CSV table of C-alpha atoms in Angstrom, one decimal:
chain,number,residue,atom,x,y,z
A,26,MET,CA,6.7,6.7,-19.3
A,27,LEU,CA,5.3,5.7,-15.8
A,28,GLN,CA,5.4,9.3,-14.2
A,29,GLN,CA,2.6,9.2,-11.7
A,30,LEU,CA,-0.1,11.7,-13.0
A,31,LYS,CA,-0.5,13.2,-9.0
A,32,PRO,CA,2.5,13.1,-6.6
A,33,ARG,CA,2.6,10.5,-3.7
A,34,ARG,CA,1.6,11.6,-0.6
A,35,LYS,CA,4.5,11.2,2.2
A,36,PRO,CA,3.0,10.5,5.7
A,37,VAL,CA,3.4,13.0,8.6
A,38,ILE,CA,5.1,11.2,11.5
A,39,GLY,CA,5.5,12.4,15.1
A,40,ILE,CA,8.5,11.2,17.3
A,41,TYR,CA,9.4,12.2,20.8
A,42,THR,CA,12.1,10.6,23.0
A,43,CYS,CA,11.4,10.3,26.8
A,44,GLY,CA,13.0,10.2,30.0
A,45,LEU,CA,12.6,11.2,33.7
A,46,LYS,CA,13.4,14.9,34.4
A,47,ALA,CA,14.9,13.8,38.1
A,48,TYR,CA,17.8,12.4,36.5
A,49,TRP,CA,19.6,15.6,34.0
A,50,SER,CA,20.6,16.9,37.4
A,51,GLN,CA,22.0,13.8,38.8
A,52,PHE,CA,24.1,12.7,35.6
A,53,GLU,CA,25.7,15.1,33.5
A,54,GLY,CA,25.1,14.8,29.8
A,55,LEU,CA,22.5,12.3,29.6
A,56,LYS,CA,19.9,14.7,28.4
A,57,GLU,CA,21.4,15.8,25.8
A,58,ARG,CA,23.0,12.1,25.1
A,59,LEU,CA,19.1,11.1,24.4
A,60,ILE,CA,18.0,13.8,22.2
A,61,GLU,CA,20.8,13.3,20.2
A,62,TYR,CA,19.5,9.1,19.7
A,63,GLY,CA,16.1,10.8,18.8
A,64,LYS,CA,17.5,13.1,16.3
A,65,PHE,CA,19.5,9.9,14.7
A,66,ILE,CA,15.8,8.3,14.6
A,67,ASP,CA,14.3,11.5,13.3
A,68,GLN,CA,17.3,12.0,10.0
A,69,LYS,CA,16.7,8.1,9.1
A,70,MET,CA,13.2,8.6,8.8
A,71,ARG,CA,12.9,11.6,6.7
A,72,ASP,CA,13.4,9.5,3.4
A,73,GLN,CA,10.0,8.4,4.0
A,74,ALA,CA,8.2,10.8,5.8
A,75,GLU,CA,7.3,14.6,6.8
A,76,VAL,CA,9.1,14.0,10.7
A,77,LYS,CA,7.8,16.4,13.1
A,78,ASN,CA,9.8,15.5,16.5
A,79,PHE,CA,8.9,17.2,19.7
A,80,GLY,CA,12.1,16.6,21.2
A,81,LEU,CA,12.2,15.5,25.1
A,82,VAL,CA,9.1,14.5,27.2
A,83,ASP,CA,10.2,14.2,30.8
A,84,ASP,CA,6.7,14.9,33.1
A,85,GLU,CA,3.2,14.6,32.6
A,86,ILE,CA,3.0,18.6,31.6
A,87,LYS,CA,5.4,18.2,28.8
A,88,ALA,CA,3.6,15.2,27.3
A,89,ARG,CA,0.3,17.1,27.7
A,90,ALA,CA,2.1,19.8,25.3
A,91,ALA,CA,3.5,17.0,23.0
A,92,GLY,CA,-0.2,15.6,22.6
A,93,GLU,CA,-1.8,18.8,21.6
A,94,TRP,CA,1.6,20.0,19.4
A,95,PHE,CA,1.1,16.6,17.7
A,96,ASN,CA,-2.6,17.3,16.9
A,97,GLN,CA,-1.7,20.4,15.4
A,98,GLN,CA,0.8,18.8,13.0
A,99,ASN,CA,-2.1,16.1,12.0
A,100,VAL,CA,0.4,13.3,12.6
A,101,ASP,CA,-0.4,9.8,10.9
A,102,LEU,CA,1.4,8.2,13.0
A,103,ILE,CA,3.6,8.4,16.3
A,104,PHE,CA,6.7,7.2,17.3
A,105,CYS,CA,7.6,7.2,21.5
A,106,HIS,CA,11.3,6.8,21.8
A,107,CYS,CA,12.1,5.0,24.9
A,108,GLY,CA,15.4,7.0,25.6
A,109,THR,CA,15.5,5.7,29.4
A,110,TYR,CA,13.4,5.0,32.2
A,111,VAL,CA,10.4,7.3,32.8
A,112,THR,CA,7.2,6.9,34.7
A,113,SER,CA,4.6,6.0,32.5
A,114,ALA,CA,2.5,9.0,33.8
A,115,CYS,CA,4.6,11.0,31.7
A,116,ILE,CA,3.9,8.8,28.8
A,117,LEU,CA,0.2,8.0,28.9
A,118,PRO,CA,-1.6,12.3,28.5
A,119,VAL,CA,0.4,12.4,25.1
A,120,HIS,CA,-1.8,9.3,23.5
A,121,GLN,CA,-4.9,10.4,25.6
A,122,ILE,CA,-4.7,13.8,23.7
A,123,CYS,CA,-3.6,12.6,20.4
A,124,LYS,CA,-5.3,9.8,19.2
A,125,ALA,CA,-3.0,9.0,16.3
A,126,PRO,CA,-1.7,5.3,16.2
A,127,VAL,CA,1.6,4.7,18.6
A,128,VAL,CA,4.3,2.4,17.9
A,129,VAL,CA,6.8,2.3,20.7
A,130,LEU,CA,10.8,2.3,20.1
A,131,ASN,CA,13.2,0.2,22.3
A,132,LEU,CA,16.3,0.6,20.4
A,133,GLN,CA,19.3,0.2,22.7
A,134,PRO,CA,22.1,2.1,21.5
A,135,ALA,CA,25.2,-0.7,22.2
A,136,ALA,CA,25.0,-4.3,21.5
A,137,ARG,CA,26.9,-4.6,25.0
A,138,ILE,CA,27.8,-2.0,27.6
A,139,ASN,CA,31.3,-1.8,29.0
A,140,TYR,CA,30.6,-3.9,32.2
A,141,ALA,CA,34.4,-2.7,33.7
A,142,LYS,CA,33.5,1.0,33.1
A,143,THR,CA,30.0,1.5,33.1
A,144,THR,CA,28.4,4.3,35.5
A,145,THR,CA,25.0,4.4,36.6
A,146,GLY,CA,24.5,7.2,34.0
A,147,GLU,CA,26.0,5.2,31.2
A,148,TRP,CA,23.5,2.6,32.2
A,149,LEU,CA,20.8,4.9,31.8
A,150,ALA,CA,21.3,5.7,28.5
A,151,HIS,CA,21.0,2.1,27.8
A,152,CYS,CA,18.0,0.9,29.8
A,153,GLY,CA,15.3,1.9,27.4
A,154,ALA,CA,13.7,-1.7,27.8
A,155,CYS,CA,13.3,-1.1,31.5
A,156,VAL,CA,10.3,1.0,30.6
A,157,ALA,CA,9.0,-0.4,27.9
A,158,PRO,CA,6.9,-2.9,29.8
A,159,GLU,CA,5.3,0.2,32.0
A,160,ILE,CA,4.3,1.8,29.0
A,161,SER,CA,2.5,-1.2,27.2
A,162,ASN,CA,0.4,-2.0,30.6
A,163,ALA,CA,-0.6,2.0,30.8
A,164,PHE,CA,-1.4,2.0,27.1
A,165,ASN,CA,-3.5,-1.6,27.8
A,166,ARG,CA,-5.4,-0.2,30.7
A,167,GLY,CA,-6.1,3.0,29.1
A,168,GLY,CA,-7.2,1.8,26.3
A,169,ILE,CA,-4.8,2.8,23.6
A,170,PRO,CA,-3.5,0.2,21.1
A,171,PHE,CA,-0.1,0.2,20.6
A,172,HIS,CA,2.9,-1.7,18.8
A,173,ILE,CA,6.8,-2.0,20.2
A,174,VAL,CA,9.6,-2.3,17.9
A,175,ASN,CA,12.6,-4.1,19.7
A,176,GLY,CA,16.4,-4.2,18.6
A,177,LEU,CA,19.2,-2.0,18.3
A,178,LEU,CA,19.5,1.6,17.5
A,179,GLY,CA,22.0,1.2,14.1
A,180,LEU,CA,24.2,4.3,14.9
A,181,ASP,CA,27.2,4.5,12.4
A,182,TYR,CA,29.3,6.2,15.2
A,183,THR,CA,29.8,6.2,18.8
A,184,PRO,CA,29.1,9.4,20.5
A,185,GLU,CA,32.2,11.0,22.9
A,186,ILE,CA,30.4,10.6,26.1
A,187,SER,CA,29.5,6.6,25.5
A,188,LEU,CA,32.2,4.3,27.1
A,189,THR,CA,31.2,1.3,24.9
A,190,ASP,CA,31.0,0.6,20.9
A,191,GLU,CA,27.8,2.2,20.0
A,192,ASN,CA,28.2,1.8,15.9
A,193,THR,CA,25.4,-1.0,15.5
A,194,ALA,CA,24.4,0.2,12.1
A,195,LYS,CA,25.0,-3.4,10.3
A,196,ARG,CA,24.0,-5.8,13.2
A,197,PRO,CA,21.1,-7.9,12.2
A,198,GLU,CA,19.3,-6.6,15.5
A,199,ALA,CA,19.7,-3.2,14.2
A,200,VAL,CA,18.6,-4.2,10.3
A,201,ARG,CA,15.4,-6.1,11.5
A,202,ALA,CA,14.5,-3.3,13.9
A,203,TRP,CA,14.8,-0.6,10.9
A,204,GLU,CA,13.0,-2.7,8.5
A,205,LYS,CA,9.9,-3.2,10.7
A,206,ILE,CA,9.9,0.9,11.2
A,207,SER,CA,10.3,1.4,7.6
A,208,ASP,CA,7.2,-0.8,7.2
A,209,TRP,CA,4.8,1.2,9.9
A,210,ILE,CA,6.0,4.5,8.2
A,211,ARG,CA,4.9,2.5,4.3
A,212,ALA,CA,1.8,1.6,6.5
A,213,ALA,CA,0.8,5.3,7.5
A,214,GLY,CA,1.5,6.4,4.2
A,215,VAL,CA,-1.2,4.1,3.1
A,216,ILE,CA,-3.7,5.2,5.7
A,217,SER,CA,-2.3,8.9,4.8
A,218,THR,CA,-3.2,8.5,1.1
A,219,LEU,CA,-6.2,6.6,1.6
A,220,LYS,CA,-7.6,9.5,3.9
A,221,HIS,CA,-7.3,11.9,1.3
A,222,SER,CA,-8.1,9.7,-2.0
A,223,ARG,CA,-11.4,10.0,-4.4
A,224,PHE,CA,-12.4,6.5,-5.8
A,225,GLY,CA,-14.6,7.0,-8.9
A,226,PHE,CA,-17.3,4.4,-9.3
A,227,LEU,CA,-18.2,4.5,-13.1
A,228,GLY,CA,-21.3,2.8,-14.5
A,229,GLY,CA,-22.4,0.0,-12.3
A,230,SER,CA,-21.8,-3.5,-10.8
A,231,TYR,CA,-21.7,-6.6,-12.7
A,232,SER,CA,-25.0,-8.3,-12.2
A,233,GLY,CA,-24.9,-11.3,-9.9
A,234,MET,CA,-21.4,-11.0,-8.8
A,235,LEU,CA,-22.5,-10.7,-5.2
A,236,ASP,CA,-19.3,-10.7,-3.7
A,237,LEU,CA,-18.2,-7.3,-5.3
A,238,TYR,CA,-21.1,-5.3,-4.1
A,239,SER,CA,-20.3,-2.8,-1.4
A,240,ASP,CA,-21.4,-0.2,0.6
A,241,PHE,CA,-19.8,2.9,0.1
A,242,ALA,CA,-20.5,4.7,3.3
A,243,MET,CA,-18.9,1.5,4.9
A,244,LEU,CA,-15.9,2.0,2.5
A,245,GLN,CA,-15.5,5.6,3.6
A,246,ALA,CA,-16.4,4.9,7.4
A,247,GLN,CA,-13.3,2.0,7.1
A,248,THR,CA,-11.0,3.3,5.1
A,249,GLY,CA,-11.5,7.1,4.6
A,250,ILE,CA,-11.9,7.3,0.9
A,251,HIS,CA,-14.2,9.3,-0.6
A,252,VAL,CA,-16.4,7.9,-3.8
A,253,GLU,CA,-17.4,9.7,-6.4
A,254,ILE,CA,-20.5,8.3,-8.4
A,255,LEU,CA,-20.0,8.6,-12.2
A,256,GLU,CA,-21.9,8.1,-15.3
A,257,MET,CA,-21.1,6.9,-18.6
A,258,CYS,CA,-21.9,10.5,-19.7
A,259,ASP,CA,-19.4,12.2,-17.9
A,260,LEU,CA,-16.5,10.1,-19.5
A,261,ASP,CA,-18.5,10.8,-23.0
A,262,ARG,CA,-18.6,14.6,-22.1
A,263,ASN,CA,-14.5,14.1,-22.3
A,264,LEU,CA,-14.5,12.1,-25.4
A,265,ARG,CA,-16.1,14.7,-26.9
A,266,ALA,CA,-13.1,17.1,-26.0
A,267,VAL,CA,-10.6,14.7,-27.2
A,268,THR,CA,-8.8,16.4,-30.2
A,269,ASP,CA,-6.6,15.0,-33.0
A,270,LYS,CA,-3.4,16.1,-31.0
A,271,ASP,CA,-4.4,14.2,-27.9
A,272,ILE,CA,-4.9,11.1,-30.0
A,273,ARG,CA,-1.9,11.1,-31.6
A,274,GLU,CA,-0.2,11.4,-28.1
A,275,LYS,CA,-1.7,8.5,-26.8
A,276,LEU,CA,-1.2,6.2,-30.0
A,277,ASP,CA,2.6,6.7,-29.1
A,278,GLU,CA,2.3,6.2,-25.8
A,279,ILE,CA,0.4,3.0,-26.7
A,280,LYS,CA,3.3,2.1,-29.1
A,281,GLU,CA,5.7,2.8,-26.6
A,282,MET,CA,4.1,0.8,-23.8
A,283,PHE,CA,3.0,-2.2,-25.4
A,284,GLU,CA,3.4,-4.8,-28.0
A,285,ILE,CA,0.8,-4.9,-30.9
A,286,SER,CA,0.1,-8.4,-31.4
A,287,GLY,CA,-0.6,-10.7,-34.3
A,288,ASP,CA,-3.5,-12.8,-34.8
A,289,SER,CA,-3.8,-15.5,-32.0
A,290,PRO,CA,-2.1,-18.8,-33.0
A,291,SER,CA,-4.9,-20.7,-31.0
A,292,ASP,CA,-8.0,-18.5,-30.8
A,293,PRO,CA,-10.4,-17.4,-33.6
A,294,LEU,CA,-11.5,-14.6,-31.4
A,295,VAL,CA,-8.3,-12.7,-30.7
A,296,LYS,CA,-7.0,-11.2,-33.9
A,297,ARG,CA,-4.5,-8.4,-34.3
A,298,PRO,CA,-5.8,-4.9,-33.2
A,299,THR,CA,-7.1,-3.3,-36.1
A,300,ASP,CA,-5.7,0.3,-37.1
A,301,GLU,CA,-9.4,1.7,-35.9
A,302,GLN,CA,-9.5,-0.2,-32.8
A,303,LEU,CA,-6.4,1.0,-31.9
A,304,ASN,CA,-7.3,4.7,-32.6
A,305,TRP,CA,-10.4,4.3,-30.8
A,306,SER,CA,-8.5,2.9,-27.8
A,307,ALA,CA,-6.4,5.8,-27.8
A,308,LYS,CA,-8.9,8.6,-28.0
A,309,VAL,CA,-11.1,6.4,-25.2
A,310,ALA,CA,-7.8,6.6,-23.2
A,311,ALA,CA,-7.5,10.3,-23.6
A,312,ALA,CA,-11.1,11.0,-22.3
A,313,GLN,CA,-10.3,8.4,-19.4
A,314,GLU,CA,-7.0,10.8,-18.4
A,315,ARG,CA,-9.2,13.7,-18.6
A,316,MET,CA,-11.9,12.6,-16.5
A,317,VAL,CA,-9.8,11.4,-13.9
A,318,ARG,CA,-8.1,14.9,-13.8
A,319,ALA,CA,-11.6,16.5,-14.1
A,320,TYR,CA,-12.6,14.5,-11.0
A,321,ASP,CA,-9.0,14.5,-9.2
A,322,LEU,CA,-9.5,10.5,-9.0
A,323,ASP,CA,-7.3,8.5,-7.3
A,324,ALA,CA,-8.6,5.1,-8.4
A,325,LEU,CA,-11.7,4.1,-10.4
A,326,ALA,CA,-14.3,1.0,-10.2
A,327,TYR,CA,-15.9,0.6,-13.7
A,328,TYR,CA,-18.3,-1.9,-15.5
A,329,TYR,CA,-20.8,-0.7,-18.0
A,330,HIS,CA,-24.0,-2.9,-19.4
A,331,GLY,CA,-26.5,-1.3,-21.8
A,332,SER,CA,-28.3,-2.3,-25.1
A,333,GLU,CA,-26.9,-3.7,-27.9
A,334,GLY,CA,-24.8,-1.3,-30.0
A,335,ASN,CA,-25.5,2.0,-27.8
A,336,ASP,CA,-22.6,4.8,-28.1
A,337,TYR,CA,-21.7,3.5,-24.5
A,338,GLU,CA,-21.2,0.1,-25.4
A,339,LYS,CA,-18.6,1.2,-28.1
A,340,LEU,CA,-17.0,3.6,-25.7
A,341,GLN,CA,-16.4,1.0,-23.0
A,342,SER,CA,-14.7,-1.3,-25.7
A,343,GLY,CA,-12.0,1.1,-25.5
A,344,PHE,CA,-11.7,0.7,-21.6
A,345,ILE,CA,-8.9,-1.6,-20.9
A,346,VAL,CA,-5.8,-0.3,-23.0
A,347,GLY,CA,-6.5,3.3,-21.2
A,348,HIS,CA,-7.1,2.0,-17.9
A,349,SER,CA,-3.8,-0.2,-17.7
A,350,LEU,CA,-2.2,3.3,-18.5
A,351,LEU,CA,-3.8,5.0,-15.5
A,352,THR,CA,-3.2,1.9,-13.3
A,353,ALA,CA,0.8,2.3,-14.3
A,354,ARG,CA,0.4,5.8,-13.6
A,355,GLY,CA,-0.9,5.7,-10.0
A,356,VAL,CA,-4.6,5.4,-10.9
A,357,PRO,CA,-5.5,1.7,-10.6
A,358,CYS,CA,-8.4,0.8,-12.5
A,359,ALA,CA,-10.4,-2.3,-11.4
A,360,GLY,CA,-12.9,-4.1,-13.7
A,361,GLU,CA,-16.2,-5.2,-13.0
A,362,ALA,CA,-16.8,-2.4,-10.7
A,363,ASP,CA,-14.9,-4.3,-8.2
A,364,ILE,CA,-14.3,-1.3,-5.9
A,365,LYS,CA,-12.8,-3.4,-3.1
A,366,THR,CA,-10.2,-4.9,-5.6
A,367,ALA,CA,-9.9,-1.1,-6.7
A,368,LEU,CA,-9.0,-0.1,-2.7
A,369,ALA,CA,-6.2,-3.3,-3.0
A,370,MET,CA,-4.9,-2.2,-5.9
A,371,LYS,CA,-4.5,1.4,-4.4
A,372,ILE,CA,-2.8,0.1,-1.3
A,373,CYS,CA,-0.2,-1.8,-3.8
A,374,ASP,CA,0.7,1.1,-5.7
A,375,THR,CA,0.7,3.6,-3.0
A,376,LEU,CA,3.6,1.2,-1.6
A,377,GLY,CA,5.2,1.0,-4.9
A,378,ILE,CA,5.0,-2.6,-5.5
A,379,GLY,CA,2.0,-2.5,-8.3
A,380,GLY,CA,-1.1,-4.2,-7.9
A,381,SER,CA,-2.4,-5.8,-10.9
A,382,PHE,CA,-6.2,-7.0,-11.1
A,383,CYS,CA,-6.6,-10.6,-11.3
A,384,GLU,CA,-8.6,-13.9,-10.5
A,385,ILE,CA,-7.9,-17.4,-10.7
A,386,VAL,CA,-7.4,-18.2,-14.4
A,387,VAL,CA,-6.8,-21.9,-14.0
A,388,THR,CA,-4.7,-24.5,-12.2
A,389,ASP,CA,-1.9,-26.3,-13.8
A,390,TYR,CA,-1.4,-29.5,-11.8
A,391,GLU,CA,1.6,-30.8,-14.0
A,392,ASP,CA,3.5,-27.7,-13.1
A,393,GLY,CA,1.8,-27.2,-9.5
A,394,THR,CA,0.7,-23.5,-10.3
A,395,ILE,CA,-2.3,-21.3,-10.3
A,396,LEU,CA,-2.3,-18.9,-13.0
A,397,ILE,CA,-3.9,-15.6,-12.0
A,398,GLY,CA,-4.8,-13.0,-14.1
A,399,HIS,CA,-7.9,-11.0,-15.9
A,400,ASP,CA,-8.7,-9.6,-19.3
A,401,GLY,CA,-7.2,-6.0,-18.1
A,402,PRO,CA,-6.2,-3.6,-16.6
A,403,PHE,CA,-2.9,-4.7,-16.4
A,404,HIS,CA,-0.4,-2.8,-14.0
A,405,ILE,CA,2.7,-2.4,-16.8
A,406,GLY,CA,5.3,-1.4,-13.9
A,407,ILE,CA,5.4,-4.6,-12.7
A,408,ALA,CA,5.2,-6.5,-16.3
A,409,GLY,CA,8.0,-9.4,-16.7
A,410,ALA,CA,8.2,-8.2,-20.6
A,411,LYS,CA,6.8,-6.0,-22.8
A,412,PRO,CA,2.9,-6.0,-22.7
A,413,ILE,CA,0.8,-7.6,-25.6
A,414,LEU,CA,-2.2,-5.8,-26.9
A,415,ARG,CA,-4.6,-8.1,-28.9
A,416,GLY,CA,-8.1,-7.4,-30.7
A,417,MET,CA,-10.6,-9.5,-28.9
A,418,GLY,CA,-14.1,-10.7,-30.6
A,419,VAL,CA,-15.7,-10.9,-26.9
A,420,TYR,CA,-14.6,-10.3,-23.2
A,421,HIS,CA,-15.2,-13.8,-21.8
A,422,GLY,CA,-18.7,-14.0,-21.4
A,423,LYS,CA,-19.2,-10.5,-21.0
A,424,LYS,CA,-20.8,-8.0,-23.6
A,425,GLY,CA,-18.5,-5.7,-26.1
A,426,THR,CA,-15.3,-6.2,-28.2
A,427,GLY,CA,-12.1,-4.2,-28.2
A,428,VAL,CA,-8.1,-4.3,-27.1
A,429,SER,CA,-6.8,-6.1,-24.3
A,430,VAL,CA,-4.0,-6.6,-22.7
A,431,GLU,CA,-1.7,-10.4,-22.6
A,432,ALA,CA,1.3,-10.1,-20.1
A,433,LYS,CA,2.3,-12.1,-17.1
A,434,VAL,CA,4.4,-10.1,-14.1
A,435,LYS,CA,8.4,-10.2,-13.7
A,436,SER,CA,9.3,-13.6,-12.3
A,437,GLY,CA,10.0,-14.0,-8.5
A,438,PRO,CA,8.5,-13.5,-5.3
A,439,ILE,CA,5.0,-12.1,-5.5
A,440,THR,CA,2.5,-11.0,-3.0
A,441,THR,CA,-1.6,-10.9,-3.2
A,442,LEU,CA,-3.8,-8.9,-1.2
A,443,ASN,CA,-7.5,-9.9,-1.5
A,444,VAL,CA,-10.0,-7.2,0.3
A,445,THR,CA,-13.2,-8.8,1.2
A,446,GLN,CA,-16.5,-8.2,3.5
A,447,THR,CA,-17.3,-10.4,6.4
A,448,ILE,CA,-21.0,-10.7,7.5
A,449,ASP,CA,-20.8,-7.7,10.0
A,450,GLY,CA,-19.8,-5.6,7.2
A,451,LYS,CA,-16.0,-5.3,8.1
A,452,LEU,CA,-13.4,-5.1,5.3
A,453,LYS,CA,-10.7,-7.8,6.0
A,454,PHE,CA,-7.4,-8.5,4.1
A,455,ILE,CA,-6.3,-11.9,2.7
A,456,ILE,CA,-2.7,-12.1,1.9
A,457,SER,CA,-0.4,-14.6,0.5
A,458,GLU,CA,3.4,-14.7,-0.7
A,459,THR,CA,3.8,-16.6,-3.4
A,460,GLU,CA,6.4,-16.7,-6.4
A,461,ALA,CA,6.0,-16.1,-10.0
A,462,THR,CA,7.5,-18.8,-12.2
A,463,ASP,CA,8.3,-18.1,-16.2
A,464,GLY,CA,5.7,-20.7,-17.0
A,465,PRO,CA,3.6,-20.9,-20.3
A,466,ILE,CA,0.3,-18.9,-20.4
A,467,MET,CA,-2.4,-18.9,-23.4
A,468,ALA,CA,-2.4,-16.5,-26.4
A,469,ILE,CA,-6.1,-15.4,-25.7
A,470,GLY,CA,-5.7,-11.6,-24.8
A,471,ASN,CA,-5.8,-12.0,-20.9
A,472,THR,CA,-2.9,-11.2,-18.1
A,473,GLN,CA,-1.7,-14.6,-16.9
A,474,THR,CA,1.0,-15.1,-14.0
A,475,PRO,CA,1.7,-18.5,-13.1
A,476,ALA,CA,2.1,-18.7,-9.1
A,477,ARG,CA,3.9,-21.2,-7.1
A,478,PHE,CA,2.6,-21.3,-3.5
A,479,LYS,CA,4.5,-22.8,-0.5
A,480,CYS,CA,1.5,-25.7,-0.7
A,481,ASP,CA,0.0,-27.5,-3.5
A,482,PRO,CA,-2.6,-26.2,-5.5
A,483,ASP,CA,-5.4,-27.5,-3.9
A,484,THR,CA,-4.1,-27.2,-0.5
A,485,TYR,CA,-3.7,-23.5,-1.2
A,486,MET,CA,-7.3,-23.1,-2.2
A,487,ASP,CA,-8.9,-24.9,0.3
A,488,LYS,CA,-7.4,-22.3,2.7
A,489,TRP,CA,-7.8,-19.4,0.6
A,490,PHE,CA,-11.7,-20.2,-0.4
A,491,ALA,CA,-12.0,-21.1,3.6
A,492,GLU,CA,-11.8,-17.0,4.3
A,493,ALA,CA,-14.7,-15.9,1.9
A,494,PRO,CA,-12.6,-14.1,-0.5
A,495,THR,CA,-13.7,-11.6,-3.3
A,496,HIS,CA,-13.1,-13.5,-6.4
A,497,HIS,CA,-10.6,-10.9,-7.4
A,498,CYS,CA,-7.2,-9.8,-6.1
A,499,ALA,CA,-4.5,-7.3,-6.5
A,500,LEU,CA,-1.3,-9.0,-7.7
A,501,ALA,CA,2.3,-7.0,-6.3
A,502,ILE,CA,5.8,-7.9,-6.6
A,503,GLY,CA,7.6,-8.6,-3.7
A,504,HIS,CA,6.9,-10.4,-0.4
A,505,HIS,CA,5.2,-7.7,1.6
A,506,SER,CA,2.8,-9.4,3.9
A,507,SER,CA,4.8,-7.6,6.8
A,508,VAL,CA,3.6,-4.4,5.5
A,509,LEU,CA,0.5,-5.5,4.4
A,510,GLU,CA,-0.2,-6.4,7.8
A,511,LYS,CA,0.7,-3.2,9.5
A,512,VAL,CA,-2.1,-1.4,7.2
A,513,GLY,CA,-4.6,-3.9,8.3
A,514,ILE,CA,-3.6,-3.1,12.3
A,515,LEU,CA,-3.9,0.8,11.2
A,516,LEU,CA,-7.2,0.6,9.5
A,517,ASP,CA,-8.3,-2.0,12.3
A,518,LEU,CA,-9.4,-4.6,9.7
A,519,PRO,CA,-9.4,-8.2,10.3
A,520,THR,CA,-6.3,-9.8,8.3
A,521,VAL,CA,-5.4,-13.0,7.5
A,522,THR,CA,-2.2,-14.0,6.0
A,523,LEU,CA,-1.9,-17.4,4.4
A,524,GLU,CA,0.9,-19.8,4.4
């Protein structure tokens, strides 16, 4: 039921191994050994990425050729594998020609050399750390941003040529290194996805919510997304094309995904959804999916405010259910036309960690938690239990009625990503890692998740509000500050992780 509407993109990752050409005639087997290490790294990355391995770069001529080749391959990120010592003049041209971000890999093959038997050639196969500082100096002076991963290579065997044990796959130094490498690849996948994404902006911004207003040109310039401005008539046109068969199929999908509630035990505005409301939500959901396919959308921000009782007011009353279904299938939808939070949700969804639309609901000082949620949309893929559909008399302060989603995410580690904008027009990430508890929530047709932060609620809010956030955020399952920070780095955006 959660099959993606569009397949997820794999990033294109470049890799090369560096070494000094003068060594090959002096030390038999060294060149082939380093190439073997590079192929191991290549193969280990292939589950996450489309890998383009140039092979060995051992002089400035090869470096220029590598830079040109990586440009032709349109790589999203390059890993420079320090095989052994090399002069930095053999490395810099790669990255002067190809401007893709670069991560230097200082991955030693063995945890410890065999001191009694090691030869010069053997030592050279383990001395990648020798060149790493020289490369970093050359990059810095060349104005090339870079990052370094240090650790063990993580082979699960020992090459025949080796004089020591190179089976280090389970050592913590290898595990940590590969976790970092994986995060860089995942972050590159986000950047690649955004560069090929079309975000719909349906209707208009909620009047007066100044934090949500955004410059579409700024969004494209800083993230690569295209913003397609849509009107309610575009959705209405797709609504008119919906068939009875489409409605029946959507109703089946809704009943499979959601629990249909009775009347709220506490709120007289919240009732069991009527058959008419459910049928309308199903028809609108079918139209929403048609529109997403027609405009090839990857995300959507939406809000509509019109005269009392007009057809578009009725149309927007069916939004939340369909937008929750789209969010679960890889097209995140953000209400109140908050396109920056749609961006945050898309980033989380691309990483496979959810990304539900949230704001602060209320603080529980007795429990030490902050409830975060909204009247929708909800990311069904991270629900702790089957989400509940409730009929709404009014959407807390906003015009319109309809069916809304009541749910909370799975208990356990969660991460929030807030995308805000600074005084100089720069997007900014605010990241928090916390824990979702199984505490009580209100039966008012809103998504709500109790979150217990590392500090008390007031201290956390002091820190969060001081960063001038947008009042919405994306909620994801698991702790993911490491990879989200790398997304911020690759986008060249200021990023803050709150403790």
